[in-house]
Coordinates of C-alpha atoms in Angstrom, one line a residue:
M195 CA 152.8 -149.9 -34.7
R196 CA 154.2 -152.1 -31.8
T197 CA 155.2 -149.6 -29.1
V198 CA 153.7 -146.2 -28.1
T199 CA 155.1 -144.2 -25.3
V200 CA 153.0 -141.5 -23.4
V201 CA 155.4 -138.9 -21.9
G202 CA 153.4 -137.5 -18.9
A203 CA 151.5 -139.3 -16.5
S204 CA 148.9 -136.2 -16.3
L205 CA 145.5 -136.0 -17.0
S206 CA 145.9 -135.9 -20.8
G207 CA 148.4 -138.5 -20.7
V208 CA 145.7 -140.8 -19.0
Y209 CA 143.2 -140.0 -21.6
A210 CA 145.7 -140.8 -24.2
A211 CA 146.3 -144.1 -22.9
R212 CA 142.6 -144.8 -22.6
A213 CA 142.1 -143.5 -26.3
L214 CA 144.9 -145.9 -27.5
R215 CA 143.0 -149.0 -26.1
A216 CA 139.5 -147.8 -27.0
Q217 CA 140.8 -147.4 -30.5
G218 CA 142.3 -150.7 -30.8
F219 CA 146.0 -150.3 -30.1
D220 CA 147.1 -153.6 -28.5
G221 CA 150.8 -153.3 -28.4
R222 CA 153.2 -152.3 -25.9
L223 CA 152.1 -149.1 -24.0
V224 CA 154.5 -147.2 -21.7
V225 CA 153.6 -144.2 -19.5
V226 CA 156.4 -142.0 -18.3
G227 CA 155.7 -139.7 -15.3
E228 CA 158.2 -137.4 -13.7
E229 CA 156.2 -137.4 -10.2
P230 CA 156.3 -140.5 -8.4
H231 CA 152.4 -140.4 -7.8
R232 CA 150.0 -142.4 -9.8
P233 CA 148.0 -140.0 -12.1
Y234 CA 145.7 -137.5 -10.2
D235 CA 143.1 -134.9 -10.8
R236 CA 144.4 -131.3 -10.4
P237 CA 141.5 -129.0 -9.9
P238 CA 140.6 -130.2 -6.5
L239 CA 144.0 -129.2 -5.3
S240 CA 142.8 -125.5 -4.9
K241 CA 139.7 -126.3 -3.7
D242 CA 138.4 -129.5 -1.7
F243 CA 141.8 -130.9 -1.1
L244 CA 143.2 -127.5 0.2
T245 CA 140.3 -127.4 2.6
E246 CA 140.5 -131.0 3.6
D247 CA 137.1 -131.9 2.3
A248 CA 138.7 -134.4 -0.1
D249 CA 141.7 -136.8 0.8
E250 CA 144.2 -138.1 -1.7
D251 CA 142.3 -141.2 -2.5
R252 CA 139.6 -139.0 -4.2
L253 CA 142.1 -137.4 -6.5
A254 CA 143.0 -140.8 -8.3
L255 CA 142.3 -140.7 -12.0
T256 CA 142.7 -144.6 -12.4
G257 CA 141.7 -147.4 -10.0
P258 CA 143.3 -150.7 -9.7
E259 CA 140.7 -152.4 -12.2
E260 CA 141.2 -149.7 -14.8
S261 CA 145.0 -149.7 -14.6
A262 CA 145.0 -153.5 -15.0
G263 CA 142.8 -153.0 -18.0
L264 CA 145.0 -150.6 -19.7
D265 CA 148.0 -153.0 -19.5
A266 CA 150.4 -150.3 -19.4
E267 CA 154.2 -150.1 -18.1
W268 CA 154.1 -147.1 -15.6
L269 CA 157.5 -145.6 -15.4
L270 CA 157.0 -143.1 -12.5
G271 CA 159.4 -140.7 -10.7
V272 CA 161.7 -140.5 -13.7
R273 CA 161.8 -137.6 -16.0
A274 CA 162.3 -137.5 -19.8
R275 CA 165.3 -135.4 -20.9
G276 CA 165.4 -135.9 -24.7
L277 CA 163.5 -137.2 -27.9
D278 CA 165.7 -139.0 -30.2
A279 CA 163.6 -138.6 -33.4
R280 CA 166.2 -140.4 -35.6
G281 CA 166.3 -143.5 -33.4
R282 CA 162.7 -143.1 -32.4
A283 CA 163.5 -143.1 -28.8
V284 CA 162.5 -141.3 -25.5
V285 CA 165.5 -140.7 -23.5
L286 CA 165.1 -140.8 -19.7
D287 CA 167.0 -139.1 -16.9
D288 CA 168.2 -142.4 -15.6
G289 CA 170.1 -143.0 -18.9
R290 CA 167.5 -145.4 -20.4
A291 CA 166.5 -145.1 -24.0
L292 CA 163.0 -146.3 -24.7
S293 CA 162.5 -147.4 -28.3
T294 CA 159.2 -146.5 -29.7
D295 CA 157.2 -146.3 -32.8
G296 CA 154.7 -143.5 -31.6
V297 CA 154.8 -140.8 -28.9
V298 CA 152.2 -138.8 -27.3
I299 CA 153.6 -135.7 -25.5
A300 CA 151.5 -134.9 -22.3
T301 CA 154.1 -133.3 -20.3
G302 CA 151.8 -130.4 -19.2
A303 CA 153.1 -127.2 -17.7
A304 CA 155.0 -126.1 -14.6
A305 CA 154.0 -123.2 -12.2
R306 CA 155.8 -119.8 -13.2
R307 CA 158.0 -118.6 -10.4
L308 CA 158.8 -115.2 -9.3
P309 CA 162.6 -114.3 -9.9
G310 CA 165.0 -114.2 -6.8
A311 CA 165.4 -116.2 -3.7
R312 CA 162.3 -118.3 -2.2
P313 CA 162.1 -118.0 1.6
A314 CA 160.0 -120.6 3.6
G315 CA 156.3 -119.8 3.4
V316 CA 156.2 -119.2 -0.4
H317 CA 154.1 -121.6 -2.5
T318 CA 153.0 -122.3 -6.0
L319 CA 150.0 -124.5 -6.4
R320 CA 150.4 -126.9 -9.2
T321 CA 151.2 -130.5 -8.0
L322 CA 150.1 -132.7 -5.3
D323 CA 153.4 -132.1 -3.3
D324 CA 152.7 -128.2 -3.7
A325 CA 149.2 -128.8 -2.2
R326 CA 150.5 -131.0 0.5
A327 CA 153.1 -128.3 1.5
L328 CA 150.6 -125.5 1.4
R329 CA 148.1 -127.4 3.4
V330 CA 150.5 -127.9 6.2
G331 CA 151.0 -124.3 6.5
L332 CA 147.3 -123.3 6.3
V333 CA 146.3 -125.7 9.2
A334 CA 148.8 -124.4 11.7
G335 CA 146.5 -121.6 12.9
P336 CA 145.3 -118.1 11.4
R337 CA 147.7 -116.7 8.9
R338 CA 148.1 -113.6 6.9
V339 CA 148.0 -114.8 3.3
V340 CA 149.0 -112.9 0.0
V341 CA 148.2 -114.5 -3.1
I342 CA 149.9 -112.8 -6.0
G343 CA 147.8 -113.4 -9.4
G344 CA 144.2 -113.2 -9.5
G345 CA 143.5 -115.9 -12.4
F346 CA 142.0 -119.0 -11.8
I347 CA 144.3 -120.7 -9.5
G348 CA 144.9 -117.5 -7.5
A349 CA 141.2 -116.8 -7.2
E350 CA 140.3 -120.6 -6.2
T351 CA 143.2 -120.7 -3.7
A352 CA 142.1 -117.3 -2.1
S353 CA 138.7 -118.6 -1.8
S354 CA 139.8 -121.7 0.1
C355 CA 142.2 -119.8 2.2
A356 CA 139.2 -117.5 3.1
A357 CA 137.0 -120.5 4.0
L358 CA 139.6 -121.7 6.4
G359 CA 139.5 -118.5 8.3
H360 CA 142.6 -116.8 7.2
A361 CA 143.1 -113.1 6.4
V362 CA 143.7 -113.0 2.6
T363 CA 144.8 -110.4 0.1
V364 CA 144.9 -110.9 -3.7
V365 CA 147.2 -108.8 -5.7
E366 CA 146.7 -108.7 -9.5
A367 CA 148.9 -106.6 -11.9
A368 CA 146.1 -106.2 -14.5
P369 CA 143.2 -103.8 -13.9
L370 CA 140.9 -106.7 -13.0
P371 CA 141.3 -110.5 -12.5
M372 CA 140.4 -112.6 -15.5
L373 CA 140.2 -109.7 -17.8
P374 CA 141.7 -111.3 -20.7
Q375 CA 139.0 -114.3 -20.5
L376 CA 136.0 -112.3 -19.6
G377 CA 136.4 -108.8 -20.8
A378 CA 136.3 -105.6 -18.4
E379 CA 132.5 -105.7 -17.9
M380 CA 132.1 -109.3 -16.8
A381 CA 135.6 -109.2 -15.1
A382 CA 134.5 -106.5 -12.9
V383 CA 131.2 -108.4 -12.0
C384 CA 133.3 -111.6 -10.9
A385 CA 135.9 -109.6 -9.0
A386 CA 133.1 -108.6 -6.6
L387 CA 133.3 -112.1 -5.5
H388 CA 136.4 -111.5 -3.7
R389 CA 134.9 -108.7 -1.6
R390 CA 131.9 -110.7 -0.9
G391 CA 134.2 -113.4 0.3
G392 CA 135.8 -111.1 2.7
V393 CA 139.1 -111.0 0.6
D394 CA 141.0 -107.9 -0.1
L395 CA 141.6 -107.4 -3.7
I396 CA 144.4 -105.0 -5.0
T397 CA 144.6 -104.5 -8.7
G398 CA 146.7 -102.6 -11.2
I399 CA 149.9 -102.7 -9.0
G400 CA 152.8 -105.1 -9.6
V401 CA 155.0 -106.8 -7.0
T402 CA 158.5 -105.9 -6.7
G403 CA 159.7 -108.7 -4.3
L404 CA 159.3 -110.8 -1.3
R405 CA 160.3 -109.7 2.1
G406 CA 162.1 -112.0 4.5
A407 CA 165.3 -113.7 4.7
T408 CA 164.7 -117.4 5.8
A409 CA 160.9 -117.1 6.1
V410 CA 158.6 -114.8 4.2
T411 CA 157.4 -111.6 6.1
G412 CA 155.8 -109.6 3.4
V413 CA 155.2 -108.6 -0.3
G414 CA 156.7 -105.6 -1.7
L415 CA 154.4 -103.6 -4.2
A416 CA 155.4 -101.1 -7.0
D417 CA 153.7 -98.4 -5.1
G418 CA 156.1 -98.6 -2.2
R419 CA 153.7 -100.6 0.2
T420 CA 154.6 -103.8 1.9
L421 CA 151.9 -106.1 2.6
P422 CA 152.5 -108.4 5.8
A423 CA 152.6 -112.0 5.0
D424 CA 152.9 -115.3 6.6
I425 CA 152.3 -117.3 3.5
V426 CA 152.6 -116.2 0.1
I427 CA 150.9 -118.0 -2.9
V428 CA 152.3 -117.5 -6.2
G429 CA 149.5 -117.8 -9.0
I430 CA 151.0 -116.1 -12.2
G431 CA 150.5 -118.6 -14.8
A432 CA 152.4 -121.7 -15.9
V433 CA 155.1 -122.6 -18.5
P434 CA 154.8 -125.4 -20.7
N435 CA 157.1 -128.4 -20.0
T436 CA 159.1 -128.4 -23.3
A437 CA 162.8 -128.1 -22.0
W438 CA 163.3 -131.8 -22.5
L439 CA 162.6 -131.4 -26.4
A440 CA 165.3 -128.8 -26.9
G441 CA 167.3 -129.9 -29.6
S442 CA 164.6 -132.0 -31.3
P443 CA 163.2 -131.2 -34.7
L444 CA 160.0 -130.0 -33.0
D445 CA 158.7 -126.6 -33.4
L446 CA 158.6 -125.1 -29.7
H447 CA 157.0 -121.6 -29.0
D448 CA 155.0 -121.4 -25.9
G449 CA 154.3 -125.1 -26.1
V450 CA 154.7 -127.9 -28.9
L451 CA 153.3 -126.3 -32.0
C452 CA 150.7 -129.0 -33.6
D453 CA 148.2 -128.6 -36.3
D454 CA 144.5 -128.7 -35.7
G455 CA 144.6 -132.4 -35.1
C456 CA 147.2 -132.3 -32.4
A457 CA 150.0 -133.7 -34.9
T458 CA 153.4 -132.2 -34.7
A459 CA 156.1 -131.8 -37.4
L460 CA 157.5 -135.2 -36.7
P461 CA 155.7 -138.3 -38.0
Q462 CA 154.3 -140.5 -35.2
V463 CA 154.5 -137.7 -32.7
V464 CA 151.4 -135.9 -31.4
A465 CA 151.0 -133.5 -28.3
V466 CA 148.0 -132.9 -26.0
G467 CA 147.0 -130.9 -22.9
D468 CA 148.7 -128.0 -21.4
V469 CA 151.8 -128.5 -23.3
A470 CA 150.3 -128.5 -26.8
R471 CA 149.7 -125.4 -29.0
V472 CA 146.8 -126.8 -31.2
G473 CA 145.9 -124.8 -34.2
G474 CA 147.7 -121.8 -32.7
T475 CA 146.1 -121.9 -29.2
R476 CA 147.4 -123.5 -26.1
A477 CA 144.5 -123.9 -23.5
E478 CA 145.3 -124.9 -20.1
H479 CA 142.0 -126.2 -19.3
W480 CA 140.6 -129.6 -18.0
T481 CA 138.2 -129.9 -20.9
S482 CA 141.2 -129.5 -23.5
A483 CA 143.0 -132.2 -21.8
T484 CA 140.3 -134.6 -21.9
E485 CA 139.0 -133.9 -25.4
Q486 CA 142.2 -133.6 -27.4
P487 CA 143.7 -137.1 -26.8
R488 CA 140.9 -138.9 -28.7
V489 CA 141.7 -137.0 -31.8
A490 CA 145.4 -137.0 -31.4
V491 CA 145.5 -140.7 -31.0
A492 CA 143.4 -141.2 -34.0
N493 CA 145.7 -139.3 -35.9
L494 CA 148.8 -141.1 -34.4
L495 CA 147.6 -144.5 -35.3
A496 CA 146.4 -143.4 -38.8
G497 CA 149.8 -142.0 -39.6
R498 CA 148.4 -138.6 -40.7
T499 CA 145.7 -136.1 -39.7
V500 CA 142.4 -137.5 -40.4
E501 CA 140.4 -135.8 -37.6
T502 CA 140.8 -132.3 -36.2
V503 CA 139.8 -130.9 -32.6
R504 CA 136.6 -129.1 -33.0
A505 CA 135.4 -128.7 -29.4
V506 CA 134.0 -125.1 -28.3
P507 CA 136.7 -123.8 -25.8
Y508 CA 135.2 -124.3 -22.3
F509 CA 136.3 -123.7 -18.7
W510 CA 135.0 -123.3 -15.2
S511 CA 136.0 -122.1 -11.8
D512 CA 134.8 -122.4 -8.3
Q513 CA 135.3 -119.2 -6.2
Y514 CA 133.6 -118.3 -2.8
G515 CA 130.6 -120.7 -3.2
S516 CA 129.9 -119.8 -6.7
R517 CA 130.6 -121.7 -10.1
I518 CA 131.8 -119.5 -13.0
Q519 CA 131.4 -121.3 -16.4
F520 CA 132.4 -120.0 -19.8
A521 CA 132.5 -121.3 -23.4
G522 CA 133.2 -119.9 -26.7
R523 CA 135.7 -117.2 -28.2
R524 CA 135.5 -113.8 -26.9
R525 CA 137.2 -110.9 -28.5
D526 CA 137.6 -107.2 -27.5
G527 CA 134.6 -105.3 -29.0
D528 CA 132.1 -108.0 -28.5
T529 CA 128.8 -106.8 -27.0
V530 CA 127.9 -108.4 -23.7
R531 CA 124.3 -108.9 -22.7
V532 CA 122.9 -110.3 -19.5
V533 CA 119.9 -112.5 -20.6
D534 CA 118.9 -114.1 -17.3
G535 CA 119.5 -113.2 -13.9
G536 CA 121.2 -110.0 -12.9
T537 CA 124.3 -108.2 -11.7
G538 CA 125.0 -105.3 -9.6
D539 CA 127.8 -103.3 -8.0
D540 CA 128.2 -106.1 -5.5
G541 CA 128.7 -108.8 -8.1
P542 CA 126.4 -111.5 -9.5
G543 CA 122.8 -111.4 -8.2
T544 CA 121.7 -113.7 -5.7
S545 CA 120.6 -116.5 -8.1
G546 CA 123.4 -115.9 -10.5
F547 CA 123.3 -114.8 -14.1
L548 CA 123.8 -116.0 -17.8
A549 CA 125.4 -113.5 -20.3
R550 CA 125.9 -113.7 -24.0
Y551 CA 128.9 -112.3 -25.9
E552 CA 127.7 -111.2 -29.5
R553 CA 129.3 -110.2 -32.6
D554 CA 127.8 -109.4 -36.2
G555 CA 124.5 -110.7 -34.7
R556 CA 125.8 -114.1 -33.5
T557 CA 126.5 -115.3 -30.0
V558 CA 130.2 -116.2 -29.8
A559 CA 130.4 -117.1 -26.2
V560 CA 128.3 -117.5 -23.0
L561 CA 129.1 -116.9 -19.3
A562 CA 127.4 -118.1 -16.3
V563 CA 127.4 -117.7 -12.6
D564 CA 125.4 -120.3 -10.7
R565 CA 123.2 -121.1 -13.7
P566 CA 124.6 -124.5 -14.7
R567 CA 121.4 -125.7 -16.4
L568 CA 120.9 -122.7 -18.6
F569 CA 124.7 -122.6 -19.3
T570 CA 124.6 -126.2 -20.5
R571 CA 121.9 -125.5 -22.9
A572 CA 123.6 -122.2 -24.2
R573 CA 126.9 -124.3 -24.6
R574 CA 125.1 -126.8 -26.7
E575 CA 123.7 -124.0 -28.9
L576 CA 127.2 -122.8 -29.6
A577 CA 128.3 -126.0 -30.4
K578 CA 125.5 -126.5 -33.0
E579 CA 126.1 -123.0 -34.5
R580 CA 129.9 -123.7 -34.9
D581 CA 129.0 -127.0 -36.7
A582 CA 126.5 -125.3 -38.9
V583 CA 129.1 -122.6 -39.8
A584 CA 131.7 -125.4 -40.5
S585 CA 129.4 -127.2 -42.8
V586 CA 129.0 -124.3 -45.2
V587 CA 132.6 -123.2 -45.3
P588 CA 134.3 -124.5 -48.4

């Protein structure tokens, strides 16, 4: 294999480039990035960067020394628009066709948008340019901010806006924020963080549309109310960036379908990060984007699946001065038990808590708020138990 092209100058794309060099690939390495920026870390965009506690230099994923060590060709500010599987080439928007022996798909996902017109003052938060634009609006003085969606991005952005002194309302169509991830009992506990942070939380009601012709003035709700708004932040999930792969032989269904080793239906093509549906699951988390590339690259260089992704799913979220950490696989019907610390009607106790999700006498997931050491220990125990179960499965 003489040339490998990484499509996506994302977190997972950078980790794939690192893994290629670390695993001995010494050929031509090309990294294609739609954005003009060098690769950057996205989690701070909704937190420290938004509150101006971190500048753009702190977002960089690679420094000059590492970039030189990777010895990669960086094609930034250009979009891939096709994969020519027969000719083994990545086709770019500018008309170029990059001949390649192997491809790592790391194009990530794009923020889902509300249908209809988008007046001024309406933002999504997925890219550095998104965060720049939102930050400009937030530093112009006190604003009425409505956040549509109470997931990770919505909650973290609401927290940052509240910290900046804005009047914030979060609208979540589901009965509780983060309900699919945490289950009803723990989602209710964590939802109380919004109230503790001085943010109004409206749940179980959908949004019917935005008010305002040229600039947003409000958000219409399904119950007939209109929430006044100077700034609206839409955090209703993301859509995997697979449009450029339309017409290729790859299986596309809410992402690029891969086996347990990130290998696709095409030889010498693997996918990682937010765009990859690995073993039936697409996980939009930092840890997936950093753990999958090592396995994907090993299989790419081997020409077949020789390793599989076995990490315990993990995510974290920083909200209102608290850190929420979760690891494992929860299902409806699991028993939840707080084993350290406490919770109440007003949310987590003052020193946080650790909870275990149990099924058939086994711990299958753990949740912690402000208990990082206990959580780390519990997460390790989960991984050991997973390995023990895997070793006895024929």
